[in-house]
Every structure is written in C-alpha cells, then in structure tokens.
Coordinates of C-alpha atoms in Angstrom, one line a residue:
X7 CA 33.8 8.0 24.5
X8 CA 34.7 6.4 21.2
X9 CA 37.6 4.9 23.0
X10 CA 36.4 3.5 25.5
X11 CA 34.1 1.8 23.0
X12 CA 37.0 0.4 20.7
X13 CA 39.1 -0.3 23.3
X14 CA 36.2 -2.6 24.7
X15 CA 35.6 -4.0 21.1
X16 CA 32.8 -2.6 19.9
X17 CA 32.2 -0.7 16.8
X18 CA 31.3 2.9 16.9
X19 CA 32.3 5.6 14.0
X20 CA 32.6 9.2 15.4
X21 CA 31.7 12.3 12.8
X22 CA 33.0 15.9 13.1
X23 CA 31.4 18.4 11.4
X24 CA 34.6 20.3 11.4
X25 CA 36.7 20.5 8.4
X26 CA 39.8 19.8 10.4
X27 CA 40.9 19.8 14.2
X28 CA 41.4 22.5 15.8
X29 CA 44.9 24.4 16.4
X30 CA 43.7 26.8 19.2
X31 CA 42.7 26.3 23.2
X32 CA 40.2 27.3 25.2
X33 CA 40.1 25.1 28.4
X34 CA 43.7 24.8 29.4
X35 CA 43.1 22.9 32.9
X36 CA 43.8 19.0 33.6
X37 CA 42.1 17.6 37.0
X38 CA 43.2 14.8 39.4
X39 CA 40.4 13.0 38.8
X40 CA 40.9 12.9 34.9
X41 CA 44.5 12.4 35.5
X42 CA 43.5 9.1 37.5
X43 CA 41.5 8.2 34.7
X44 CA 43.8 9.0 32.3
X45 CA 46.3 6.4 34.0
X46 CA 43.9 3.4 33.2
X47 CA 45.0 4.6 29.6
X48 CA 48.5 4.3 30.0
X49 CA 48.6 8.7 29.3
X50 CA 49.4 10.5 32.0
X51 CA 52.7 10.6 31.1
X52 CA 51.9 12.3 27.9
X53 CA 49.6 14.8 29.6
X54 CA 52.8 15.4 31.8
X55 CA 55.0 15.7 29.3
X56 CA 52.4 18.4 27.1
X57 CA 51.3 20.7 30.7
X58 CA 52.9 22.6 33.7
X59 CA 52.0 21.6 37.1
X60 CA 50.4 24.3 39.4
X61 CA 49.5 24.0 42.8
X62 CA 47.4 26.3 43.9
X63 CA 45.0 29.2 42.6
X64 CA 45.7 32.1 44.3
X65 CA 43.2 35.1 44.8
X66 CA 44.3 38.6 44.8
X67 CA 41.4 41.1 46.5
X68 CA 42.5 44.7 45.2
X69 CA 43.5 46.7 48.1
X70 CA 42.9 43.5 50.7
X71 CA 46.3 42.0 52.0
X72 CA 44.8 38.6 52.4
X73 CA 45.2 36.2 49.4
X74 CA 43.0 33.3 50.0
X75 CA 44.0 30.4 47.9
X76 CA 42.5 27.2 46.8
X77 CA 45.8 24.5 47.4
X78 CA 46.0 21.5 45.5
X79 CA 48.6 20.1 47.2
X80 CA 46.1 18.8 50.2
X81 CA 44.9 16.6 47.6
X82 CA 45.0 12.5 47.9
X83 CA 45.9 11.6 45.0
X84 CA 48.6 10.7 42.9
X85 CA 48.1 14.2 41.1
X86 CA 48.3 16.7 44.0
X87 CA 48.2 19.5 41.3
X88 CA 46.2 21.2 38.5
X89 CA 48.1 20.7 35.2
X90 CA 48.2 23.2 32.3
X91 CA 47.8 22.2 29.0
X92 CA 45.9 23.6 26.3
X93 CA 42.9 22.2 24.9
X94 CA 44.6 21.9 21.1
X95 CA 47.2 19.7 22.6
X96 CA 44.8 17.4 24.6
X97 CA 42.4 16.5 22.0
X98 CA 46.2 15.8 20.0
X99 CA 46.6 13.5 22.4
X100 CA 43.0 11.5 22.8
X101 CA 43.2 11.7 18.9
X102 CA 46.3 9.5 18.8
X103 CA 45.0 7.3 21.7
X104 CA 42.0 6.7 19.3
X105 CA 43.7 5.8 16.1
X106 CA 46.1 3.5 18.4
X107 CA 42.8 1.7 19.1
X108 CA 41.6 1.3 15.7
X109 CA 39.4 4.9 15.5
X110 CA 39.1 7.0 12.5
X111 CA 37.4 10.7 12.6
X112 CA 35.1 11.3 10.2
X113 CA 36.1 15.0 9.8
X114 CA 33.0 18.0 7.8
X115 CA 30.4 15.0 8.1
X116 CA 26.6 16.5 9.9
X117 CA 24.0 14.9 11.4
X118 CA 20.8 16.3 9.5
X119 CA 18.3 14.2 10.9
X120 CA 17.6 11.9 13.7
X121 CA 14.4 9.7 14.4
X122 CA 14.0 7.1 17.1
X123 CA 12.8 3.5 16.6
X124 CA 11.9 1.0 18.7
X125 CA 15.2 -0.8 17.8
X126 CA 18.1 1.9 17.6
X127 CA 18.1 5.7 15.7
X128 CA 17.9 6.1 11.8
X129 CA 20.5 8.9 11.0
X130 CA 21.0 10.8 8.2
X131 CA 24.8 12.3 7.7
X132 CA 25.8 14.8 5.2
X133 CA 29.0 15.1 3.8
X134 CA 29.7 18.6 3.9
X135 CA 32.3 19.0 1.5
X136 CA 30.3 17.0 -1.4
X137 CA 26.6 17.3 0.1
X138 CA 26.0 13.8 -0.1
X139 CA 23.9 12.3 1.9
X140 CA 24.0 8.9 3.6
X141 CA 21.5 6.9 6.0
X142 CA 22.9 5.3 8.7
X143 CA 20.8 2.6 11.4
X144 CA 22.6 2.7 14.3
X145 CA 21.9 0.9 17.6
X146 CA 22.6 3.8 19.6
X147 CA 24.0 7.6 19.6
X148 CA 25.7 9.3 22.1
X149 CA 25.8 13.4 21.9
X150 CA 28.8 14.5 22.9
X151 CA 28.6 17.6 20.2
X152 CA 28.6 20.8 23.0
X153 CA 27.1 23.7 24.0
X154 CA 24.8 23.9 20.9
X155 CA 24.3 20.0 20.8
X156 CA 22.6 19.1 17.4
X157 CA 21.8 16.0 19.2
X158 CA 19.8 17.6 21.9
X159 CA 17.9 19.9 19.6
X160 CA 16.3 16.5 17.5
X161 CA 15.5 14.9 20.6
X162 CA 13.9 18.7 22.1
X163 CA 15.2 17.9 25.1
X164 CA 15.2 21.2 27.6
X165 CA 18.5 22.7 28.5
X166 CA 17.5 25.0 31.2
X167 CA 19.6 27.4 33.2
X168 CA 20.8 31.3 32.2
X169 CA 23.2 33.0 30.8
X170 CA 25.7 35.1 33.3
X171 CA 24.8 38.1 32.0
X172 CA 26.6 41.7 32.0
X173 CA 29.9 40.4 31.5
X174 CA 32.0 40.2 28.7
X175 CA 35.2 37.5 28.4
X176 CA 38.2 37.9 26.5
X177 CA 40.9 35.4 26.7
X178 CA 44.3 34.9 24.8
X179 CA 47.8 33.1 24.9
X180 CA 50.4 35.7 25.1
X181 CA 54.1 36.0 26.0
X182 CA 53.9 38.1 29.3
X183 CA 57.0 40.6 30.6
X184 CA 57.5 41.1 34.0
X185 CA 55.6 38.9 35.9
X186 CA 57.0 38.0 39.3
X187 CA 54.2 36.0 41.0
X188 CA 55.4 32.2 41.2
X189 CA 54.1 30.9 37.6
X190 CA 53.4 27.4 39.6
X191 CA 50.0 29.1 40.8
X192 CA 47.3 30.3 38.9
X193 CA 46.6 33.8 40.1
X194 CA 43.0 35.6 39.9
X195 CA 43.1 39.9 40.2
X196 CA 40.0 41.4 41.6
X197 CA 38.6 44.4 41.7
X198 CA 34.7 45.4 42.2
X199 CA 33.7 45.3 38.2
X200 CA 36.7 43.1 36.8
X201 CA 38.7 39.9 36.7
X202 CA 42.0 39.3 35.3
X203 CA 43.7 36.1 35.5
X204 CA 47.6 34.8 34.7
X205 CA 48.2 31.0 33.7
X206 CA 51.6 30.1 32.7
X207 CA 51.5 27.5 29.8
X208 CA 54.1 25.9 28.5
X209 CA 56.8 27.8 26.1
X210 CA 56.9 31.2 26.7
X211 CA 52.4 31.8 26.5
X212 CA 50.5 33.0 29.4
X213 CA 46.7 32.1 29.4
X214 CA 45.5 35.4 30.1
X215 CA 41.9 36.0 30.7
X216 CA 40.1 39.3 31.5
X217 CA 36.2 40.0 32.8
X218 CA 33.9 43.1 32.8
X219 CA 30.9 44.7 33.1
X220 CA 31.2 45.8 30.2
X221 CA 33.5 48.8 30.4
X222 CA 36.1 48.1 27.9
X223 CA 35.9 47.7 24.1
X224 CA 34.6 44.6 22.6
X225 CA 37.1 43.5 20.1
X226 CA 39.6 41.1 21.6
X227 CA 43.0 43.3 21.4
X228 CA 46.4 43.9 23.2
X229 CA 45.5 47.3 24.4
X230 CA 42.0 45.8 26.5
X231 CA 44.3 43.7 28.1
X232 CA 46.9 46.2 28.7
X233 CA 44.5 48.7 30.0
X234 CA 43.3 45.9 32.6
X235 CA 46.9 44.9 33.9
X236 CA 48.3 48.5 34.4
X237 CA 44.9 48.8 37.0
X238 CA 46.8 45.7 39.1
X239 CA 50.9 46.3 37.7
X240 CA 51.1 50.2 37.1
X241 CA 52.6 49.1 34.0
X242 CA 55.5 46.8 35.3
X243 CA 53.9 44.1 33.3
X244 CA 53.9 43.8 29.7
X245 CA 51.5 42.0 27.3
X246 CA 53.2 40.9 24.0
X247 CA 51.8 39.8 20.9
X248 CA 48.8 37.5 21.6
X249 CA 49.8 34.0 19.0
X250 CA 45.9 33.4 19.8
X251 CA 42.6 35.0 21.1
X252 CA 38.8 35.1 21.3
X253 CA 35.4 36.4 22.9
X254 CA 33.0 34.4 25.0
X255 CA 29.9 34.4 27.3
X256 CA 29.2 31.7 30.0
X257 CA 26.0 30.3 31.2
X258 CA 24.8 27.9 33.9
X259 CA 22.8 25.0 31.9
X260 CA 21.4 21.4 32.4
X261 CA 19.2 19.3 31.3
X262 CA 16.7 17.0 32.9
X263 CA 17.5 13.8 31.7
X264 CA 20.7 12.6 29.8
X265 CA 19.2 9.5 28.3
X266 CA 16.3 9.2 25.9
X267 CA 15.7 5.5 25.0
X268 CA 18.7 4.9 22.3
X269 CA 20.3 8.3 22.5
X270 CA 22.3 9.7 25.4
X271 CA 24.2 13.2 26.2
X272 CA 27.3 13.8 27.2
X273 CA 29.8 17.2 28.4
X274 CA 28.6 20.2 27.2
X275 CA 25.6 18.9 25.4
X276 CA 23.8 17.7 29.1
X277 CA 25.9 20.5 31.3
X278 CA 27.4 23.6 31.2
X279 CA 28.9 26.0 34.3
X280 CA 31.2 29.0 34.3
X281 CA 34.7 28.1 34.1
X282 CA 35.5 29.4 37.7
X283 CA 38.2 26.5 38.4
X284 CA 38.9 24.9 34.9
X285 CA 36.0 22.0 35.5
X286 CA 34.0 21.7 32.3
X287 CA 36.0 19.8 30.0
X288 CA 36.9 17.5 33.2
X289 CA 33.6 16.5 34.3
X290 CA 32.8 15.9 30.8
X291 CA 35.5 13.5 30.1
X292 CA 34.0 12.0 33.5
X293 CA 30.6 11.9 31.9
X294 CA 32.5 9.2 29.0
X295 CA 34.6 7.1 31.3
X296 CA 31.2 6.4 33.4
X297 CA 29.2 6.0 30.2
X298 CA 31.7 4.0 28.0
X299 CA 32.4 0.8 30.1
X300 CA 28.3 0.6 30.8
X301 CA 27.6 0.8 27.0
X302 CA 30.0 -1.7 25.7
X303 CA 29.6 -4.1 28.8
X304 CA 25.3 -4.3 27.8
X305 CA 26.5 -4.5 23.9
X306 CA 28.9 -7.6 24.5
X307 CA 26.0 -9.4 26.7
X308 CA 28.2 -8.7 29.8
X309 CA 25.9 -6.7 31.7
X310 CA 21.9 -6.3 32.0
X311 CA 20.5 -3.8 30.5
X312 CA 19.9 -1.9 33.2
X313 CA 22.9 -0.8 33.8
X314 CA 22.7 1.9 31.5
X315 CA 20.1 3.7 33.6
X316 CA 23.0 4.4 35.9
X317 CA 24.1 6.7 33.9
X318 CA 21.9 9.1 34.0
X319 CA 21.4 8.2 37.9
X320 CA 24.8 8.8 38.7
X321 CA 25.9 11.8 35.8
X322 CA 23.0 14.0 36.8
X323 CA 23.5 14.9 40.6
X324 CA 27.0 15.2 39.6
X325 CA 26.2 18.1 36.7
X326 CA 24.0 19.7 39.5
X327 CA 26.8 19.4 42.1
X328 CA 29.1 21.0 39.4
X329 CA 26.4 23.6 38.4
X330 CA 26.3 24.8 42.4
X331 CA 30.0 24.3 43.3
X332 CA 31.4 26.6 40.1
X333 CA 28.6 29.2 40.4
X334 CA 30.2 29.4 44.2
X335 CA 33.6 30.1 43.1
X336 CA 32.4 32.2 40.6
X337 CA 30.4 34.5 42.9
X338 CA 34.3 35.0 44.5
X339 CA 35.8 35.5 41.5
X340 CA 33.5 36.8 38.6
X341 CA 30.9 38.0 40.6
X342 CA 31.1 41.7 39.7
X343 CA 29.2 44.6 41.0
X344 CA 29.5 42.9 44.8
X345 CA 31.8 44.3 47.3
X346 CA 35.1 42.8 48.2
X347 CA 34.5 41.9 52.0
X348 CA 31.6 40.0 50.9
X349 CA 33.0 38.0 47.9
X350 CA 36.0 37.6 50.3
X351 CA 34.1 36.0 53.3
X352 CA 33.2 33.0 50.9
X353 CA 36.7 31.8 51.0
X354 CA 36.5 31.8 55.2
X355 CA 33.6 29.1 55.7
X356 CA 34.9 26.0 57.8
X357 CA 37.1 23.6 55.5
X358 CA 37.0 25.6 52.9
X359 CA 40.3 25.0 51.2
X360 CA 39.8 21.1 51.4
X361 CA 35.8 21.1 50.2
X362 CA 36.9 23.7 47.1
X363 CA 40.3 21.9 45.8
X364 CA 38.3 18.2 46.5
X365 CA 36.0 19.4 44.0
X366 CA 37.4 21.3 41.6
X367 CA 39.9 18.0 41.2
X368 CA 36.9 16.1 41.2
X369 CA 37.7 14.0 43.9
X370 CA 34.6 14.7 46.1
X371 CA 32.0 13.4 43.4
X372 CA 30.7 10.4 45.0
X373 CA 27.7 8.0 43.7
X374 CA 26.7 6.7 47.1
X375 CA 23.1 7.8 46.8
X376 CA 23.0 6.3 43.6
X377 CA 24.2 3.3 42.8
X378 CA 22.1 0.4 42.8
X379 CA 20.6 -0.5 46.2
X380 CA 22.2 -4.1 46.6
X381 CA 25.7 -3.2 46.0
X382 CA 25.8 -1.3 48.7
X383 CA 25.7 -3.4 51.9
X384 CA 27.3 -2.5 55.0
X385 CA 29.0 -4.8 57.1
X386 CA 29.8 -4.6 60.7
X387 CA 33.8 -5.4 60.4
X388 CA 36.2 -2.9 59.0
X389 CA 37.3 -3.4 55.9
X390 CA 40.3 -2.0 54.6
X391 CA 39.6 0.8 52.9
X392 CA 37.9 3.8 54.6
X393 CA 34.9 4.3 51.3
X394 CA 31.9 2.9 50.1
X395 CA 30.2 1.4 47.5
X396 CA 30.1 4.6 44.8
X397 CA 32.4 6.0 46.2
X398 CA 35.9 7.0 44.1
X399 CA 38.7 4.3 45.0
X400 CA 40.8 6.0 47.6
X401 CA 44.5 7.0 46.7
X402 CA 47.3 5.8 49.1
X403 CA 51.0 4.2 48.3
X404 CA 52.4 1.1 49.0
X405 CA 56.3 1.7 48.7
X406 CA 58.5 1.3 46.5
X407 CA 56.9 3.7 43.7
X408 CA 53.9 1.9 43.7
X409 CA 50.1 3.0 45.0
X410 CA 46.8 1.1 45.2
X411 CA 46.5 3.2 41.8
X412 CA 48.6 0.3 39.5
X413 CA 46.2 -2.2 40.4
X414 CA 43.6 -0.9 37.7
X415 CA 46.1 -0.4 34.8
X416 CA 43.5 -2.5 32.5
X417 CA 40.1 -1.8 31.2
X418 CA 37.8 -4.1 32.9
X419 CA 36.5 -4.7 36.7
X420 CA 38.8 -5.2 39.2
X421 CA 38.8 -7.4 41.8
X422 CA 40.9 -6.5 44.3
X423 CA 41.7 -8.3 48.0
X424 CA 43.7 -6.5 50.5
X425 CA 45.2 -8.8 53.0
X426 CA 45.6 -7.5 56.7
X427 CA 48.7 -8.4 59.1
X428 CA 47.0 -12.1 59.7
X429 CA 47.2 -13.4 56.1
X430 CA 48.9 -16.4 55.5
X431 CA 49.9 -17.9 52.0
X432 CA 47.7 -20.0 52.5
X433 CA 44.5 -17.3 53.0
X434 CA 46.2 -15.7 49.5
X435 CA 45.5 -19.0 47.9
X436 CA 42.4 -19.6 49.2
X437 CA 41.1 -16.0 48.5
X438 CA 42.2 -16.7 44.9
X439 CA 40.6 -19.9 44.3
X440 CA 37.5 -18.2 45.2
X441 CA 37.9 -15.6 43.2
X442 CA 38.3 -17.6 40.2
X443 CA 34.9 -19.2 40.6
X444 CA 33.4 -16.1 40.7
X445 CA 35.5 -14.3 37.4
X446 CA 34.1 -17.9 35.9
X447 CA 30.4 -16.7 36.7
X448 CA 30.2 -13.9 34.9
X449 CA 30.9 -13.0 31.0
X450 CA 32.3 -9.5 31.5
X451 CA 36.5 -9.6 32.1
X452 CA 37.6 -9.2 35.6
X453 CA 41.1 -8.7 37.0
X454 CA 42.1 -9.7 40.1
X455 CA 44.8 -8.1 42.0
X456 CA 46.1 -8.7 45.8
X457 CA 47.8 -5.9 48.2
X458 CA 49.6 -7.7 50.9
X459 CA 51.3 -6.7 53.6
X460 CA 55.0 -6.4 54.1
X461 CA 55.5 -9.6 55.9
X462 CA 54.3 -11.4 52.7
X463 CA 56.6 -9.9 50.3
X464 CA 58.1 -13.5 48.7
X465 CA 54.9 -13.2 46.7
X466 CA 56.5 -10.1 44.4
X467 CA 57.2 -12.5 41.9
X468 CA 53.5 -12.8 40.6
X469 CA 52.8 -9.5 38.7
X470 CA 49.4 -9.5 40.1
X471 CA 50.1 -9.1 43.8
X472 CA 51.4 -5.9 45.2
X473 CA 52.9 -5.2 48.7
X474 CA 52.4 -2.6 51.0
X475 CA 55.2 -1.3 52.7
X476 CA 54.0 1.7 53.8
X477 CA 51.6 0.6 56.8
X478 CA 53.1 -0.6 60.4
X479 CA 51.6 -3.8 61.1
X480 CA 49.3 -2.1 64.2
X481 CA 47.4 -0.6 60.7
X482 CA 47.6 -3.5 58.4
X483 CA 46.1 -5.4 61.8
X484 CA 42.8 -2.7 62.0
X485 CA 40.8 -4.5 59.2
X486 CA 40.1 -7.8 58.1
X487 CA 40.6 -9.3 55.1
X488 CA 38.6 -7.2 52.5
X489 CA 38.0 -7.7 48.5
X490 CA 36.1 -4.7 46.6
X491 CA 34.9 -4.8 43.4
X492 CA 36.5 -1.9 41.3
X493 CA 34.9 -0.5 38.4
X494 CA 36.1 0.4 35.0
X495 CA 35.7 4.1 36.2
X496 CA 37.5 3.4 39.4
X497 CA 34.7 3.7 41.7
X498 CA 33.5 1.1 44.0
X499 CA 31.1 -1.1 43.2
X500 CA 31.1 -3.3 46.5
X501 CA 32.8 -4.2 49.0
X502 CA 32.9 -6.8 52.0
X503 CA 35.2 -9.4 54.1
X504 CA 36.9 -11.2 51.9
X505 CA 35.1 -14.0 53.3
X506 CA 31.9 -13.3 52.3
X507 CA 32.6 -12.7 48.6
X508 CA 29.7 -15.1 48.0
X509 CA 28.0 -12.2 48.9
X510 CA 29.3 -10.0 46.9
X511 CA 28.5 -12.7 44.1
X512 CA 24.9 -12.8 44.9
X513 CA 24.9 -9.1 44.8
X514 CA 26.1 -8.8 41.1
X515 CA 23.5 -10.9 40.1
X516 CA 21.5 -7.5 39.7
X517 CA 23.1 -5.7 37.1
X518 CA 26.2 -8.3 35.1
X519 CA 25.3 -11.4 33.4
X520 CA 25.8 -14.9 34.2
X521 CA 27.6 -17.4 31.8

C-alpha cells in the first residue's frame, strides 16, 4: 500500500510494531492475479526467481482411486501456475521495492490512540523501545495491521464471522525423504478426521501442514507429523528436522464496511478465510493495488473524491466472494468428521476445475456490479476485447514474446486502442490526435498504447505501439476499432469504438478531474 503511495508521490510513513522483520513463513502461495500486478512493478521476475512453479493441487481421498485436482494450467494468463515462495522472502522483496521508492519502515513503533476529526485522524505512536510518545495529524490511515487489527479495534468496527472450530493446525518447513509424487503439484491427504498436505519450496524444505480433530498432541513436533504421514506412506516417507514450525487456528471473518470517513482497512484487518487454496495474503495485496492508485489519485487533485467510495464498493463483495469460495474448498479438504463420498462429490459439479483454479488465481473477481454506473455503457458493435467495464483486462499474446500484458508496465491509466484488420496509418494517427486531447483534459497521467494488427507492423519503431501477430486477419476483422480505458489495477474502466471516445470523455467526467 505504501508503495503504491510513494511511487505515485505522495507522502505516507508506515510503522511496525515489530522489533525487526520477520525470518519465518506462513503463507507460501503467489496467485496469477498478484503476479499480474506484480508485473506493473517491474517484480515478477524476482518472485520467479525466489518460488517454484506448481501446476496443479492435487487431492488424495484415502482409499478412493480418483484424485480430483484443481489445474492451473487452464488458466489465461501469463502465470498459468501457483508459485511457491515463502512469506519471509516476499515481504524481502516488497521491502526492497519500498526503499527503491524512497520508503523507510518505522520498525517497534504502536499506535496507542486514534481519534477522528472532521479533517484527518490525530494519532498517537509510541516508541516501543524508548516509550516515547509522539502525536501525529495525519490526513488519512489505512489499517493494514491483520487479524487483530489495532486499527479496527479504535474505530469498533464489527468483525463478524467464526472460528472453524475442533481443529487444530500445525505447519512446518522440513526436509522430506522419500517422496515420489511430482513436487510440481501441491498434494492434499485425506482421510475422515485429518489433512496432511506436501508443498515443495525451494532448497531442500517441504511446507508441510497437518489437520485434526484433535487427536494428536498439541505441541508442534517431528513425531505429530510422522505419526500422520505413516497413516498415508507406511513409513516410506521421512520427515527430517523441521528449520521452522508453529500452531494455528483459522476463522471465517468480515467486516461490514472497510471505510470509516479518514480511515480505511485492508487484508486481514477487513477479511479473513481459511487458507484452503493459499488466497489470503493474495486478495489482500489486491485490496492495496485497488486502494493505492484511488488514494493518491484524490490526494494529487487528479480524481473526485468519490472515488474512494469505490473501494469499499468493489473490495467488499470480493471479501464475501472469497469468504464463500475458500469455505467451499475447505469443506473438501478440512472439512473433517464428513464422509469421503460426500466431500468428494464437491469436486464433480459442472466446470468445476475452471470456476475453482479462476478463483483461487483470482482471475474470476470481477467489479461489474460495482463500478460506477456511467462507465459502464454497452455499445451495440463488438469491440475487441471479449470484457466489460470492471472487469480484469483479459490476457492474450501478440507474438513475438509480447502479450496485451506490456502495455501497462507504468503506474497510471492506460489508454489503450486496438486497431482491427481495416486500420490504416492514417486511422492510427487520427486515433492519437484524439487521444491527446483527451490525456490534455484531465490532471491524472495517462498512457497511451496501440495493438495493431500484423499488416501494420512498420509502426514497431514507436515503443508505444505493439503488434499482434497472433490473430488471422478473419479475427482481427470481428471488431471495430476499440480504445478501453485501463486502470492502475488493470481492470477496465470503459470501453467503446474508438470512435466514440468523446464518449468515453464525457463519461470520466464522473469520477477524475478536469484541468
């Protein structure tokens, strides 16, 4: 969140009440969708280059031959995986990414108070290695401070839900011997009253995770884990020494609203959901990139302010879609004391491989019922692109290593024309002249950037246009010229015949700011 902030120029100091960061992991899965995001950062390649790709997640019933799996491979997007990495090593990286921006983490400082006025929040902030105490006016605070939010508590803001209760979690990182599943799936072992689960991280750790109801010991130690893998390995698999481990419980939470006035929640603070598919720390991160460009843009006069009561417009049905979709996958995989056939017929509904791995990924989240009424009209042609206003920019490639993905490798709007089979140079140059009146309109930054089709490939030499190889000119002829405005999040603003983009001019009246 404090990234996208700097990033956009505006000032923001983040405080920790941690002495130091931490050095072990509990979420250890990186989505599509956060990968997509991450591009618009320029680290994708360092996530790479930190996790191990796996493809699917693969469900073993005890004493069922069937092994349903959940196959991210079906995916569209760039990321047709789920990518390992522990948690330790992806805050390393957003850490870096924030001190490259000009960020500095105030490490062992706590908010001790926190009182609304009718022009920002008056903080107070203790040190907590000298106890000193400081008052800080701020124009706005965003929670982002988990499960047991400080921030929520001052505002006594609700956080309804339950615990999943009767079951016990223990979880390590562990060197594992024996194991001859593929280590490019993520593999779940059921039986009626447990879970265990192998994740290959990279070195030589396995992310090994176990659930009860309650029959084993409560101290996290080899032998518990042991005990649970000879039930599924007769002993042909061997758990080493674990280099880290811990307890937990989970809970289904959420609350009402994620905005009051100055003070907004984010992650874990607004929403939390059992870990069934790795989605928590995703969705979070998806609650900042939604919320960051929004703030800044009303800060720097670029946008109205309501804006920011998108937010919690869009955020909120997306926590209770994540809420319904992980409780789901956790009824098949954690839900303990139900019999096999029935947690096994979950996994046979129609489409079920492509509605689980679309969500999980976080590709299915989709603001259409959301976002603001007059960005969203619909227009008799088609247009090039098979999505609607809120909905996530659809992946596809162009050729030549490139996809419709590298036209947003910036942090601002995007305005982007894709050209059908009929366009001329001269429509290119047209299409641009309008667009520059419109990026002269408006205060907040906005790219532009062209997809052509092949025939029109002389234009390579402007960085700003990219050509698509990859459709026959029967597809490239199927829509007209079309222009979408692309948000900072990669979602879709609007969208109509290129043109019309007076339109789509008139349309953004609503919610960004005229010069």
């Amino acid at each position: 969140m404090a990234s996208q902030l700097l990033r956009r120029g505006v000032s923001c100091r983040l405080i920790d009440r941690l002495e130091q960061p931490v050095t072990t992991s509990r979420s250890f899965t990186i989505h599509a969708r956060t990968l997509e995001l991450m591009t618009q950062l320029g680290l994708h390649d360092k996530f790479r280059a930190h996790g191990l790709p796996t493809y699917a997640m693969t469900y073993h019933f005890m004493g069922k031959e069937e092994t349903p799996a959940v196959d991210f491979t079906e995916l569209d997007s760039p990321y047709p995986f789920c990518l390992n990495i522990n948690q330790n090593e992806t805050e390393a990286i957003l850490r870096d990414y924030f001190a490259s921006v000009g960020g500095t983490i105030e490490w062992n400082y706590q908010l001790q108070s926190l009182e609304q006025t009718d022009d920002g929040v008056t903080c107070t902030l203790v040190n907590r290695a000298t106890n000193a105490a400081e008052t800080v006016e701020a124009d706005w605070v965003l929670g982002c401070d988990g499960f047991y939010s400080t921030v929520r508590r001052f505002m006594d803001i609700p956080f309804d839900g339950e615990e999943y209760t009767g079951m016990e979690f223990k979880m390590m990182d562990v060197p594992v011997e024996g194991f001859e599943p593929s280590t490019d799936s993520i593999h779940y072992y059921m039986t009626k009253e447990h879970l265990l689960l192998f994740a290959k991280l990279v070195g030589e750790n396995f992310r090994v995770l176990i659930s009860d109801m309650g029959g084993q010991k409560t101290e996290t130690v080899r032998e518990a884990f042991q005990a649970v893998t000879d039930v599924h390995f007769g002993g042909s698999v061997r758990i080493g020494e674990p280099s880290w481990a811990t307890n937990f419980k989970i809970a289904r939470r959420k609350v009402d609203t994620f905005r009051q006035k100055h003070v907004f929640l984010a992650g874990d603070s607004a929403h939390v959901n059992s870990p069934a598919g790795g989605q928590g720390m995703n969705v979070s991160m998806q609650d900042a990139f939604n919320l960051g460009w929004k703030l800044a843009e009303v800060i720097n006069g670029e946008a109205n302010a309501g804006l920011l009561d998108t937010y919690e417009a869009e955020r909120n049905p997306i926590a209770a879609q994540l809420l319904a979709g992980t409780h789901y996958l956790n009824s098949i995989i954690m839900g303990h004391g139900n019999n096999m056939e029935d947690r096994l017929a979950l996994t046979k509904v129609e489409n079920w491989n492509l509605k689980a791995v679309s969500q999980i990924a976080g590709i299915s989240y989709t603001y259409r019922e959301s976002i603001h009424p007059l960005l969203a009209k619909t227009w008799d042609v088609p247009l090039a692109l098979e999505a609607y206003p809120g909905d996530r920019v659809p992946y596809y490639e162009l050729g030549d290593g490139k996809s419709i993905f590298d036209c947003f490798n910036h942090p601002d709007h995007t305005l982007l024309f894709i050209l059908s089979e009929t366009a001329t140079p001269e429509t290119l140059h047209t299409y641009a002249g309008q667009a520059a009146k419109l990026i002269a309109a408006f205060k907040m930054p906005i790219a532009v950037r062209f997809i052509v089709p092949a025939s029109m490939a002389y234009q390579t030499d402007n960085a700003n246009v990219l050509v698509d190889t990859n459709h026959s000119q029967d597809q490239a002829s199927a829509f007209v010229d079309s222009v979408y405005l692309v948000r900072p999040d990669l979602y879709i603003a609007e969208g109509c015949p290129a043109t019309e983009i007076e339109a789509m001019q008139e349309a953004m009246h609503t919610l960004y700011t005229l010069r």
